[in-house]
Short mmCIF file of C-alpha atoms and ligand atoms in Angstrom, two decimals:
data_model
loop_
_atom_site.label_atom_id
_atom_site.label_comp_id
_atom_site.label_asym_id
_atom_site.label_seq_id
_atom_site.Cartn_x
_atom_site.Cartn_y
_atom_site.Cartn_z
CA UNK A 920 -126.45 79.20 -123.76
CA UNK A 921 -125.23 82.46 -125.48
CA UNK A 922 -121.29 83.44 -126.05
CA UNK A 923 -119.67 86.60 -126.28
CA UNK A 924 -116.63 87.62 -127.82
CA UNK A 925 -115.21 91.41 -129.10
CA UNK A 926 -115.40 90.84 -132.98
CA UNK A 927 -117.19 87.97 -135.20
CA UNK A 928 -115.84 87.28 -138.55
CA UNK A 929 -118.00 84.84 -140.55
CA UNK A 930 -115.93 83.15 -143.20
CA UNK A 931 -112.55 81.97 -143.22
CA UNK A 932 -111.54 82.89 -147.09
CA UNK A 933 -108.62 85.60 -148.02
CA UNK A 934 -111.24 88.43 -146.66
CA UNK A 935 -111.98 86.74 -143.51
CA UNK A 936 -108.74 85.72 -142.35
CA UNK A 937 -107.09 89.00 -143.29
CA UNK A 938 -109.72 90.78 -141.34
CA UNK A 939 -109.50 88.94 -138.42
CA UNK A 940 -105.45 89.46 -138.50
CA UNK A 941 -106.30 93.23 -138.35
CA UNK A 942 -108.48 92.84 -135.56
CA UNK A 943 -106.15 90.85 -133.41
CA UNK A 944 -103.28 93.17 -134.31
CA UNK A 945 -105.67 96.03 -132.61
CA UNK A 946 -105.85 93.61 -129.77
CA UNK A 947 -109.04 92.39 -129.91
CA UNK A 948 -110.54 89.10 -129.06
CA UNK A 949 -111.83 87.61 -132.70
CA UNK A 950 -114.32 84.68 -133.26
CA UNK A 951 -114.11 83.43 -136.82
CA UNK A 952 -117.08 81.23 -137.82
CA UNK A 953 -116.88 79.20 -140.87
CA UNK A 954 -119.50 76.56 -142.32
CA UNK A 955 -116.95 73.93 -143.37
CA UNK A 956 -113.40 73.35 -142.57
CA UNK A 957 -111.18 76.46 -142.12
CA UNK A 958 -109.56 75.86 -145.44
CA UNK A 959 -112.76 75.46 -147.61
CA UNK A 960 -113.56 78.93 -149.38
CA UNK A 961 -113.72 80.21 -152.80
CA UNK A 962 -110.27 81.36 -152.10
CA UNK A 963 -108.86 78.00 -151.60
CA UNK A 964 -110.07 76.97 -155.37
CA UNK A 965 -108.46 80.38 -157.07
CA UNK A 966 -106.25 79.21 -159.75
CA UNK A 967 -105.20 81.92 -162.07
CA UNK A 968 -103.56 83.83 -159.43
CA UNK A 969 -103.30 87.49 -158.11
CA UNK A 970 -103.08 90.55 -160.16
CA UNK A 971 -100.44 93.40 -158.59
CA UNK A 972 -98.39 95.90 -159.84
CA UNK A 973 -94.95 94.68 -159.14
CA UNK A 974 -93.28 94.09 -162.41
CA UNK A 975 -90.49 96.74 -163.72
CA UNK A 976 -92.81 97.72 -166.80
CA UNK A 977 -96.27 97.99 -164.91
CA UNK A 978 -97.65 101.20 -163.14
CA UNK A 979 -100.75 101.85 -160.82
CA UNK A 980 -102.36 103.69 -163.54
CA UNK A 981 -102.09 101.10 -166.01
CA UNK A 982 -103.91 98.38 -163.59
CA UNK A 983 -106.56 101.10 -162.69
CA UNK A 984 -107.19 101.79 -166.01
CA UNK A 985 -107.67 98.19 -167.24
CA UNK A 986 -110.05 97.43 -163.91
CA UNK A 987 -112.26 100.74 -165.06
CA UNK A 988 -112.48 99.50 -168.50
CA UNK A 989 -113.39 95.84 -167.66
CA UNK A 990 -116.00 97.35 -164.97
CA UNK A 991 -118.02 99.05 -167.99
CA UNK A 992 -118.61 102.09 -166.37
CA UNK A 993 -119.62 101.31 -163.24
CA UNK A 994 -116.64 101.05 -160.81
CA UNK A 995 -116.03 103.35 -158.23
CA UNK A 996 -112.73 105.25 -159.15
CA UNK A 997 -111.76 105.73 -155.41
CA UNK A 998 -111.95 101.83 -154.56
CA UNK A 999 -110.11 101.11 -157.62
CA UNK A 1000 -107.39 103.25 -156.73
CA UNK A 1001 -107.11 102.24 -153.18
CA UNK A 1002 -107.39 98.32 -154.47
CA UNK A 1003 -104.29 98.92 -157.13
CA UNK A 1004 -102.11 101.09 -154.68
CA UNK A 1005 -102.80 99.44 -151.39
CA UNK A 1006 -102.82 96.12 -153.01
CA UNK A 1007 -98.78 96.28 -153.95
CA UNK A 1008 -98.21 96.70 -150.04
CA UNK A 1009 -100.42 93.87 -148.88
CA UNK A 1010 -98.85 91.62 -151.32
CA UNK A 1011 -95.35 92.60 -150.06
CA UNK A 1012 -96.82 92.15 -146.68
CA UNK A 1013 -98.30 88.68 -147.54
CA UNK A 1014 -94.85 87.52 -148.85
CA UNK A 1015 -92.97 88.46 -145.76
CA UNK A 1016 -95.54 86.28 -143.72
CA UNK A 1017 -94.25 83.53 -145.78
CA UNK A 1018 -96.40 83.26 -149.18
CA UNK A 1019 -94.64 81.42 -151.82
CA UNK A 1020 -95.36 82.66 -155.46
CA UNK A 1021 -93.85 81.08 -158.33
CA UNK A 1022 -90.31 82.04 -159.33
CA UNK A 1023 -87.63 81.90 -162.01
CA UNK A 1024 -84.32 82.32 -161.45
CA UNK A 1025 -84.97 84.19 -158.08
CA UNK A 1026 -87.43 86.64 -159.45
CA UNK A 1027 -91.35 86.63 -159.43
CA UNK A 1028 -93.01 85.31 -162.47
CA UNK A 1029 -96.17 87.12 -164.14
CA UNK A 1030 -98.68 85.82 -166.46
CA UNK A 1031 -100.88 87.22 -168.71
CA UNK A 1032 -104.85 87.12 -168.50
CA UNK A 1033 -107.84 88.51 -170.52
CA UNK A 1034 -108.13 92.38 -170.56
CA UNK A 1035 -104.97 93.10 -168.54
CA UNK A 1036 -102.40 95.37 -170.63
CA UNK A 1037 -99.18 94.12 -168.81
CA UNK A 1038 -98.34 90.73 -167.47
CA UNK A 1039 -98.98 91.11 -163.81
CA UNK A 1040 -100.56 88.26 -162.41
CA UNK A 1041 -98.46 86.39 -159.83
CA UNK A 1042 -99.34 82.63 -159.12
CA UNK A 1043 -98.51 79.77 -156.91
CA UNK A 1044 -97.67 76.19 -157.30
CA UNK A 1045 -98.80 76.83 -161.09
CA UNK A 1046 -102.18 76.85 -160.61
CA UNK A 1047 -103.16 76.73 -156.67
CA UNK A 1048 -102.80 80.44 -155.87
CA UNK A 1049 -105.67 80.49 -153.60
CA UNK A 1050 -104.54 77.60 -151.77
CA UNK A 1051 -101.45 79.11 -150.74
CA UNK A 1052 -102.94 82.42 -149.65
CA UNK A 1053 -105.01 80.15 -147.28
CA UNK A 1054 -102.34 78.27 -146.01
CA UNK A 1055 -100.12 81.15 -145.43
CA UNK A 1056 -102.99 83.39 -143.79
CA UNK A 1057 -104.39 80.35 -141.60
CA UNK A 1058 -100.59 80.05 -140.33
CA UNK A 1059 -100.38 84.10 -139.61
CA UNK A 1060 -103.87 83.65 -137.85
CA UNK A 1061 -102.25 80.76 -135.75
CA UNK A 1062 -99.85 83.06 -134.36
CA UNK A 1063 -102.13 85.20 -132.90
CA UNK A 1064 -103.59 83.94 -129.77
CA UNK A 1065 -106.85 86.05 -129.77
CA UNK A 1066 -108.09 84.74 -132.73
CA UNK A 1067 -110.31 81.51 -132.23
CA UNK A 1068 -111.57 79.44 -135.27
CA UNK A 1069 -114.65 77.71 -135.18
CA UNK A 1070 -115.18 75.29 -138.04
CA UNK A 1071 -118.43 73.54 -139.11
CA UNK A 1072 -120.49 76.36 -137.44
CA UNK A 1073 -122.90 77.40 -140.20
CA UNK A 1074 -124.26 80.95 -139.66
CA UNK A 1075 -127.96 81.23 -140.43
CA UNK A 1076 -128.87 84.65 -139.07
CA UNK A 1077 -127.44 88.18 -137.99
CA UNK A 1078 -129.06 89.29 -135.00
CA UNK A 1079 -129.71 93.01 -134.81
CA UNK A 1080 -131.20 95.27 -131.92
CA UNK A 1081 -132.10 99.11 -131.97
CA UNK A 1082 -131.05 99.25 -135.83
CA UNK A 1083 -127.56 97.63 -134.84
CA UNK A 1084 -125.96 94.52 -135.79
CA UNK A 1085 -125.29 92.75 -132.28
CA UNK A 1086 -124.30 89.12 -133.14
CA UNK A 1087 -125.20 86.08 -135.15
CA UNK A 1088 -126.96 82.70 -134.92
CA UNK A 1089 -125.34 79.84 -135.81
CA UNK A 1090 -125.72 76.17 -135.78
CA UNK A 1091 -123.22 74.72 -133.29
CA UNK A 1092 -121.59 71.69 -134.63
CA UNK A 1093 -121.68 69.68 -131.33
CA UNK A 1094 -125.01 70.39 -130.09
CA UNK A 1095 -126.53 70.27 -133.35
CA UNK A 1096 -128.65 73.03 -132.29
CA UNK A 1097 -128.96 77.24 -132.72
CA UNK A 1098 -126.61 78.93 -130.81
CA UNK A 1099 -126.24 82.72 -130.50
CA UNK A 1100 -122.81 84.91 -130.23
CA UNK A 1101 -122.54 88.65 -129.37
CA UNK A 1102 -119.96 90.71 -130.15
CA UNK A 1103 -119.44 94.66 -130.60
CA UNK A 1104 -119.49 93.92 -134.86
CA UNK A 1105 -119.74 91.54 -137.01
CA UNK A 1106 -117.64 91.19 -140.16
CA UNK A 1107 -119.02 89.43 -143.07
CA UNK A 1108 -116.60 87.63 -145.23
CA UNK A 1109 -118.79 84.73 -146.35
CA UNK A 1110 -117.87 84.67 -150.38
CA UNK A 1111 -119.95 84.76 -153.22
CA UNK A 1112 -123.10 82.70 -154.46
CA UNK A 1113 -122.23 80.80 -157.47
CA UNK A 1114 -124.10 77.80 -156.15
CA UNK A 1115 -127.27 79.90 -157.17
CA UNK A 1116 -126.75 78.41 -160.50
CA UNK A 1117 -126.98 74.54 -162.22
CA UNK A 1118 -123.59 75.13 -163.57
CA UNK A 1119 -120.89 76.90 -161.23
CA UNK A 1120 -117.05 76.56 -160.92
CA UNK A 1121 -117.64 77.41 -157.24
CA UNK A 1122 -117.39 74.98 -154.22
CA UNK A 1123 -120.68 73.96 -152.65
CA UNK A 1124 -120.37 76.35 -149.59
CA UNK A 1125 -120.83 79.30 -152.17
CA UNK A 1126 -124.44 79.41 -151.14
CA UNK A 1127 -124.55 83.34 -150.69
CA UNK A 1128 -126.03 82.96 -147.12
CA UNK A 1129 -124.17 86.04 -145.89
CA UNK A 1130 -125.66 88.34 -148.81
CA UNK A 1131 -129.16 87.10 -147.71
CA UNK A 1132 -128.35 87.15 -143.98
CA UNK A 1133 -127.47 91.07 -144.64
CA UNK A 1134 -130.52 91.62 -146.78
CA UNK A 1135 -132.80 90.28 -144.00
CA UNK A 1136 -130.91 92.23 -141.21
CA UNK A 1137 -131.75 95.63 -143.10
CA UNK A 1138 -128.21 96.20 -145.16
CA UNK A 1139 -128.48 97.71 -148.65
CA UNK A 1140 -127.61 95.27 -151.36
CA UNK A 1141 -126.13 96.98 -154.52
CA UNK A 1142 -125.59 95.55 -158.02
CA UNK A 1143 -126.89 92.18 -157.66
CA UNK A 1144 -127.62 91.71 -161.24
CA UNK A 1145 -123.84 91.48 -162.27
CA UNK A 1146 -122.75 87.89 -162.20
CA UNK A 1147 -119.75 87.03 -163.99
CA UNK A 1148 -119.83 83.55 -166.14
CA UNK A 1149 -116.16 82.10 -166.63
CA UNK A 1150 -116.05 80.90 -170.10
CA UNK A 1151 -114.01 77.62 -169.53
CA UNK A 1152 -115.30 75.29 -167.13
CA UNK A 1153 -114.43 71.71 -167.97
CA UNK A 1154 -117.76 70.20 -169.45
CA UNK A 1155 -117.68 66.28 -169.25
CA UNK A 1156 -120.87 64.38 -168.46
CA UNK A 1157 -120.94 63.27 -164.81
CA UNK A 1158 -117.67 65.31 -163.68
CA UNK A 1159 -117.56 68.22 -161.74
CA UNK A 1160 -117.52 71.85 -163.73
CA UNK A 1161 -113.87 72.19 -162.88
CA UNK A 1162 -112.21 75.54 -163.63
CA UNK A 1163 -109.75 75.63 -166.78
CA UNK A 1164 -108.20 78.94 -165.45
CA UNK A 1165 -108.11 81.77 -168.01
CA UNK A 1166 -104.08 81.67 -167.56
CA UNK A 1167 -104.37 78.62 -169.76
CA UNK A 1168 -105.50 81.11 -172.63
CA UNK A 1169 -102.99 83.50 -171.11
CA UNK A 1170 -100.24 81.24 -172.09
CA UNK A 1171 -101.58 80.47 -175.56
CA UNK A 1172 -104.58 78.21 -175.06
CA UNK A 1173 -106.93 78.43 -178.32
CA UNK A 1174 -110.57 78.08 -178.21
CA UNK A 1175 -112.02 75.64 -181.08
CA UNK A 1176 -115.63 74.57 -182.25
CA UNK A 1177 -117.03 71.03 -182.69
CA UNK A 1178 -115.84 71.24 -186.19
CA UNK A 1179 -112.39 72.24 -184.75
CA UNK A 1180 -112.43 75.54 -186.14
CA UNK A 1181 -110.89 78.35 -184.32
CA UNK A 1182 -114.09 80.62 -183.91
CA UNK A 1183 -113.00 83.93 -181.57
CA UNK A 1184 -112.24 85.90 -184.52
CA UNK A 1185 -115.62 85.92 -185.33
CA UNK A 1186 -116.66 87.40 -182.22
CA UNK A 1187 -113.70 89.89 -181.20
CA UNK A 1188 -110.59 91.08 -182.35
CA UNK A 1189 -109.09 90.47 -179.05
CA UNK A 1190 -109.52 86.86 -179.54
CA UNK A 1191 -109.28 84.12 -176.49
CA UNK A 1192 -108.04 87.17 -174.23
CA UNK A 1193 -111.29 89.05 -174.95
CA UNK A 1194 -113.16 90.11 -171.64
CA UNK A 1195 -114.77 87.06 -169.77
CA UNK A 1196 -118.31 88.19 -170.57
CA UNK A 1197 -117.61 88.48 -174.16
CA UNK A 1198 -115.81 85.10 -174.54
CA UNK A 1199 -118.73 83.44 -172.74
CA UNK A 1200 -121.37 84.82 -174.69
CA UNK A 1201 -119.08 84.11 -178.12
CA UNK A 1202 -119.16 80.40 -176.63
CA UNK A 1203 -122.92 80.41 -176.11
CA UNK A 1204 -123.35 81.79 -179.73
CA UNK A 1205 -120.99 79.20 -181.54
CA UNK A 1206 -122.51 76.28 -179.34
CA UNK A 1207 -126.09 77.48 -180.77
CA UNK A 1208 -124.51 78.02 -184.36
CA UNK A 1209 -123.02 74.42 -184.46
CA UNK A 1210 -125.61 72.85 -182.31
CA UNK A 1211 -123.13 71.47 -179.75
CA UNK A 1212 -123.39 71.32 -176.24
CA UNK A 1213 -119.66 72.57 -175.44
CA UNK A 1214 -116.77 74.07 -177.11
CA UNK A 1215 -112.87 73.05 -176.88
CA UNK A 1216 -109.95 74.44 -175.34
CA UNK A 1217 -106.60 73.37 -177.31
CA UNK A 1218 -103.45 73.54 -175.45
CA UNK A 1219 -101.56 70.99 -178.06
CA UNK A 1220 -99.09 73.90 -179.33
CA UNK A 1221 -97.79 74.13 -176.21
CA UNK A 1222 -94.91 71.96 -174.67
CA UNK A 1223 -96.23 69.20 -172.20
CA UNK A 1224 -93.53 69.58 -169.60
CA UNK A 1225 -94.39 73.07 -169.33
CA UNK A 1226 -97.85 72.80 -169.11
CA UNK A 1227 -97.38 70.04 -166.34
CA UNK A 1228 -95.41 72.36 -164.45
CA UNK A 1229 -97.62 75.22 -165.10
CA UNK A 1230 -100.63 74.08 -164.18
CA UNK A 1231 -100.38 70.70 -161.98
CA UNK A 1232 -103.94 70.73 -160.33
CA UNK A 1233 -105.55 71.09 -163.66
CA UNK A 1234 -103.00 68.55 -165.39
CA UNK A 1235 -104.25 65.90 -162.43
CA UNK A 1236 -107.54 66.56 -162.61
CA UNK A 1237 -108.04 66.32 -166.11
CA UNK A 1238 -105.77 63.05 -165.94
CA UNK A 1239 -107.81 61.76 -163.67
CA UNK A 1240 -111.26 62.14 -165.89
CA UNK A 1241 -108.86 60.59 -168.53
CA UNK A 1242 -107.62 63.70 -170.34
CA UNK A 1243 -104.23 64.83 -171.27
CA UNK A 1244 -104.21 68.75 -171.41
CA UNK A 1245 -101.03 68.44 -173.71
CA UNK A 1246 -102.68 66.25 -176.17
CA UNK A 1247 -106.57 66.22 -176.10
CA UNK A 1248 -109.15 68.75 -176.68
CA UNK A 1249 -110.62 69.97 -173.68
CA UNK A 1250 -114.28 70.11 -173.35
CA UNK A 1251 -115.59 73.62 -172.00
CA UNK A 1252 -118.57 75.64 -171.69
CA UNK A 1253 -119.26 78.89 -169.23
CA UNK A 1254 -120.48 78.31 -165.81
CA UNK A 1255 -121.34 81.00 -163.11
CA UNK A 1256 -118.19 82.21 -161.19
CA UNK A 1257 -118.24 85.12 -159.32
CA UNK A 1258 -120.97 87.76 -157.96
CA UNK A 1259 -119.69 91.72 -158.65
CA UNK A 1260 -122.64 92.96 -156.55
CA UNK A 1261 -123.45 92.23 -152.97
CA UNK A 1262 -123.58 94.16 -149.46
CA UNK A 1263 -123.21 97.47 -150.07
CA UNK A 1264 -120.17 99.10 -148.28
CA UNK A 1265 -117.89 102.15 -148.06
CA UNK A 1266 -114.01 102.00 -148.69
CA UNK A 1267 -113.85 100.72 -145.14
CA UNK A 1268 -116.39 97.91 -145.19
CA UNK A 1269 -118.96 99.76 -143.24
CA UNK A 1270 -122.38 98.56 -144.69
CA UNK A 1271 -125.60 100.58 -143.88
CA UNK A 1272 -126.30 98.69 -141.00
CA UNK A 1273 -124.35 99.93 -138.00
CA UNK A 1274 -122.32 97.19 -136.62
CA UNK A 1275 -122.12 95.20 -139.88
CA UNK A 1276 -118.83 95.36 -141.74
CA UNK A 1277 -118.36 93.39 -144.91
CA UNK A 1278 -115.43 92.37 -147.20
CA UNK A 1279 -114.56 90.28 -150.23
CA UNK A 1280 -116.67 88.71 -152.54
CA UNK A 1281 -120.01 89.13 -150.57
CA UNK A 1282 -119.75 92.80 -151.09
CA UNK A 1283 -120.36 95.64 -153.56
CA UNK A 1284 -117.31 98.10 -152.86
CA UNK A 1285 -117.48 99.54 -156.41
CA UNK A 1286 -114.03 98.01 -157.37
CA UNK A 1287 -115.45 95.60 -160.04
CA UNK A 1288 -118.12 97.69 -161.41
CA UNK A 1289 -120.47 95.42 -163.89
CA UNK A 1290 -117.60 93.18 -164.86
CA UNK A 1291 -114.42 92.13 -162.55
CA UNK A 1292 -111.00 92.35 -164.11
CA UNK A 1293 -109.47 88.64 -163.95
CA UNK A 1294 -107.48 87.90 -160.99
CA UNK A 1295 -108.69 91.15 -159.21
CA UNK A 1296 -110.53 89.17 -156.26
CA UNK A 1297 -107.78 87.79 -153.90
CA UNK A 1298 -106.36 91.30 -154.22
CA UNK A 1299 -109.75 92.71 -153.42
CA UNK A 1300 -110.21 90.11 -150.21
CA UNK A 1301 -106.66 91.08 -148.79
CA UNK A 1302 -106.98 94.85 -149.10
CA UNK A 1303 -110.45 95.12 -148.36
CA UNK A 1304 -110.43 92.60 -145.45
CA UNK A 1305 -107.77 94.26 -143.76
CA UNK A 1306 -109.64 97.66 -143.91
CA UNK A 1307 -112.78 96.09 -142.67
CA UNK A 1308 -110.89 94.56 -139.75
CA UNK A 1309 -109.09 98.04 -138.95
CA UNK A 1310 -112.38 99.93 -139.28
CA UNK A 1311 -114.50 97.69 -137.14
CA UNK A 1312 -111.66 97.74 -134.34
CA UNK A 1313 -111.40 101.70 -134.40
CA UNK A 1314 -115.37 102.29 -134.82
CA UNK A 1315 -116.38 99.94 -132.06
CA UNK A 1316 -113.43 99.11 -130.03
CA UNK A 1317 -114.90 101.16 -127.03
CA UNK A 1318 -118.25 99.70 -127.46
CA UNK A 1319 -119.75 97.07 -125.11
CA UNK A 1320 -121.34 93.98 -126.19
CA UNK A 1321 -125.05 94.17 -126.34
CA UNK A 1322 -126.56 90.39 -125.59
CA UNK A 1323 -130.29 89.64 -125.18
CA UNK A 1324 -133.33 90.94 -126.73
CA UNK A 1325 -131.83 90.91 -130.57
CA UNK A 1326 -133.94 89.59 -133.17
CA UNK A 1327 -133.27 87.64 -136.21
CA UNK A 1328 -135.32 88.82 -139.30
CA UNK A 1329 -135.14 85.88 -141.50
CA UNK A 1330 -136.41 83.21 -139.18
CA UNK A 1331 -139.97 82.39 -138.12
CA UNK A 1332 -140.01 80.15 -134.68
CA UNK A 1333 -140.68 76.87 -136.13
CA UNK A 1334 -138.22 77.14 -138.73
CA UNK A 1335 -135.47 77.03 -136.29
CA UNK A 1336 -135.50 73.30 -136.07
CA UNK A 1337 -135.18 72.89 -139.80
CA UNK A 1338 -131.68 74.24 -140.57
CA UNK A 1339 -130.71 72.55 -143.75
CA UNK A 1340 -130.71 73.87 -147.32
CA UNK A 1341 -133.30 71.58 -148.84
CA UNK A 1342 -131.97 69.46 -151.97
CA UNK A 1343 -135.23 70.00 -153.72
CA UNK A 1344 -135.47 73.67 -153.12
CA UNK A 1345 -131.76 73.99 -154.04
CA UNK A 1346 -132.29 72.21 -157.28
CA UNK A 1347 -135.16 73.90 -158.44
CA UNK A 1348 -133.58 77.48 -157.88
CA UNK A 1349 -130.44 76.36 -159.58
CA UNK A 1350 -131.99 75.31 -162.51
CA UNK A 1351 -134.49 78.23 -162.90
CA UNK A 1352 -131.32 80.70 -162.23
CA UNK A 1353 -129.52 78.99 -165.04
CA UNK A 1354 -132.10 78.94 -167.82
CA UNK A 1355 -133.74 82.26 -166.94
CA UNK A 1356 -131.38 84.43 -165.02
CA UNK A 1357 -128.17 83.07 -166.65
CA UNK A 1358 -125.89 84.53 -169.28
CA UNK A 1359 -128.63 85.70 -171.57
CA UNK A 1360 -131.82 87.43 -169.98
CA UNK A 1361 -134.94 88.93 -171.12
CA UNK A 1362 -138.07 90.13 -169.69
CA UNK A 1363 -140.17 87.27 -170.04
CA UNK A 1364 -137.49 84.79 -168.85
CA UNK A 1365 -136.76 87.32 -165.76
CA UNK A 1366 -140.57 87.77 -165.24
CA UNK A 1367 -140.86 83.85 -164.92
CA UNK A 1368 -137.99 83.50 -162.70
CA UNK A 1369 -139.17 85.89 -160.19
CA UNK A 1370 -142.79 84.38 -160.19
CA UNK A 1371 -141.27 81.02 -159.56
CA UNK A 1372 -139.01 82.28 -156.88
CA UNK A 1373 -141.91 83.76 -155.25
CA UNK A 1374 -143.84 80.80 -155.33
CA UNK A 1375 -141.17 79.00 -153.54
CA UNK A 1376 -140.62 81.36 -150.92
CA UNK A 1377 -144.34 81.01 -149.84
CA UNK A 1378 -143.61 77.54 -148.66
CA UNK A 1379 -142.76 76.57 -144.92
CA UNK A 1380 -138.88 76.68 -145.65
CA UNK A 1381 -135.89 76.25 -143.45
CA UNK A 1382 -134.06 79.36 -142.99
CA UNK A 1383 -131.40 78.14 -145.24
CA UNK A 1384 -133.64 77.55 -147.99
CA UNK A 1385 -135.43 80.99 -147.36
CA UNK A 1386 -131.71 82.78 -147.69
CA UNK A 1387 -131.16 80.65 -150.59
CA UNK A 1388 -134.36 81.59 -152.65
CA UNK A 1389 -134.39 84.95 -151.33
CA UNK A 1390 -131.15 85.95 -152.70
CA UNK A 1391 -132.03 83.98 -156.20
CA UNK A 1392 -134.92 86.51 -156.24
CA UNK A 1393 -132.90 89.64 -155.52
CA UNK A 1394 -130.61 88.85 -158.68
CA UNK A 1395 -133.47 88.17 -160.94
CA UNK A 1396 -135.41 91.43 -159.39
CA UNK A 1397 -132.23 93.51 -160.20
CA UNK A 1398 -131.58 91.96 -163.67
CA UNK A 1399 -135.56 92.97 -164.40
CA UNK A 1400 -135.02 96.35 -163.43
CA UNK A 1401 -131.80 96.88 -165.66
CA UNK A 1402 -133.17 97.09 -169.01
CA UNK A 1403 -129.63 97.56 -170.77
CA UNK A 1404 -126.94 95.40 -171.30
CA UNK A 1405 -123.39 96.23 -169.36
CA UNK A 1406 -120.72 94.03 -168.33
CA UNK A 1407 -121.65 90.63 -166.68
CA UNK A 1408 -125.39 91.22 -167.41
CA UNK A 1409 -126.91 90.91 -170.98
CA UNK A 1410 -130.50 91.57 -171.74
CA UNK A 1411 -131.28 90.14 -175.42
CA UNK A 1412 -134.20 92.80 -175.24
CA UNK A 1413 -131.95 95.69 -174.27
CA UNK A 1414 -128.42 94.68 -176.30
CA UNK A 1415 -127.38 98.08 -175.83
CA UNK A 1416 -125.50 99.86 -172.91
CA UNK A 1417 -127.92 103.12 -171.78
CA UNK A 1418 -126.59 106.06 -170.09
CA UNK A 1419 -129.61 106.22 -168.59
CA UNK A 1420 -128.58 103.07 -166.50
CA UNK A 1421 -124.93 104.27 -165.85
CA UNK A 1422 -126.14 103.74 -161.93
CA UNK A 1423 -126.25 100.96 -159.35
CA UNK A 1424 -128.90 99.12 -158.22
CA UNK A 1425 -129.80 99.36 -154.51
CA UNK A 1426 -132.03 96.71 -152.89
CA UNK A 1427 -133.26 97.07 -149.20
CA UNK A 1428 -135.83 95.02 -147.48
CA UNK A 1429 -139.34 96.26 -147.66
CA UNK A 1430 -138.61 98.92 -150.58
CA UNK A 1431 -138.63 98.85 -154.34
CA UNK A 1432 -135.43 98.85 -156.42
CA UNK A 1433 -133.92 102.21 -156.25
CA UNK A 1434 -130.69 103.43 -158.06
CA UNK A 1435 -127.79 105.41 -157.07
CA UNK A 1436 -124.79 107.14 -158.77
CA UNK A 1437 -122.66 106.26 -155.77
CA UNK A 1438 -121.63 103.01 -153.87
CA UNK A 1439 -120.30 104.23 -150.88
CA UNK A 1440 -123.28 104.92 -148.58
CA UNK A 1441 -121.60 107.69 -146.89
CA UNK A 1442 -121.03 109.82 -149.86
C1 SIN B 383 -108.88 81.80 -163.44
O1 SIN B 383 -107.99 81.24 -163.01
O2 SIN B 383 -109.41 81.90 -164.45
C2 SIN B 383 -109.91 82.42 -162.43
C3 SIN B 383 -109.35 83.67 -161.84
C4 SIN B 383 -110.37 84.58 -161.46
O3 SIN B 383 -111.39 84.13 -161.47
O4 SIN B 383 -109.55 85.77 -161.23
#
């Protein structure tokens, strides 16, 4: 049996919830599908905060400038301007909706993070900013009777007919069988793909399914080679790679090597607050130089009471693992954190496939270029989630839902009963991604990774496993294509930035990689 609704939103992070609210405000019926409970997304785990121009000494041009520098020549200036200028308005609206950012003496408190020229990062409950976003957006969405949230419903395919996205196929959590929903348009807000890597700060849901589904449905993908590795994920044997927020270095944390020596001065004059890609590569170099598996984050110069108040979640997690953030050296090493590339969109979330919109980490809007500025992602989800919802409502509001005779191009009939992402495929892909498509890459490592993914893809895989290995192949192929180093992409065989590659990689099903000077497909 198939269902229909006006609009489908896939994902319940900041972008998905904000898009659903925009659609509901336009009078539409919205079904939000999410593969876990509604609060489980990358947004929920965002610690550091949200960058926004709200303090007296800040200006939009400064935030724009910092974002463009971090993006290493590949940001779309209009996208950055949209993010920064509209971001302030949307954050004020979020505050009106009940989001509680941390304050002192009744005033908002702004913290510092790497590569920001001003203290402009708002945070909530110390280090649980994303969770506060989710809490307040779920409460706001709950006040819209036309929004239905469907948790534990994993979407596996986008359905298309006559070159248009017409709906989705998902696994019904009760029937435990595939089911179809049709709509005027689908808004993809499925987040990133940190789980492609053996070591990641991302939760288990961040497997990048939305990117793979969009690719199979025929949408353009852009800049897939640009992966951000966070420098300081906790690195304790047997413990999850819990994020130790960049804000800890922003507040004065120091990185030391295995001999206890502060080492960032050897690599960059901005020390611990150099851009993330530089700090991550410096840590790798220092671990190699000293033959050690980790370096250490040292917070001991700061007051214990301040640290426990400022970073309560990190304090609690470290304490449970036997570490005192105020007294101990905290073992850290880099882990995959954020995808700058994704589904190519214009400034209103329109992809190259009619009927398919996207917002948040699943996209490439040109906001981040080759490297995302810290704490710009919650802002991106908010601004572009709202814009995608508004655009979908105004572009497609008058259309009627087309059901039946749609196809899902990532499935073959016998796979429909094999839904799970197999543990063996997942483990093998993650290991190859970490070792060969990781922080440092070269032609040979990438060639071998691509060959291995091609081999895995030949097996009789479930749809979810096929999505996963295909996505890994896209990242590896784009990294192979880009014969230079820029932002989050570092080729040891091409260590310099090359003017010839000041362009975006574009991948489309059935075509060889091309390049484009513009992200916006409509330009
Ligand atoms: C962090 O708290 O370090 C992560 C924030 C971000 O990735 O923007």
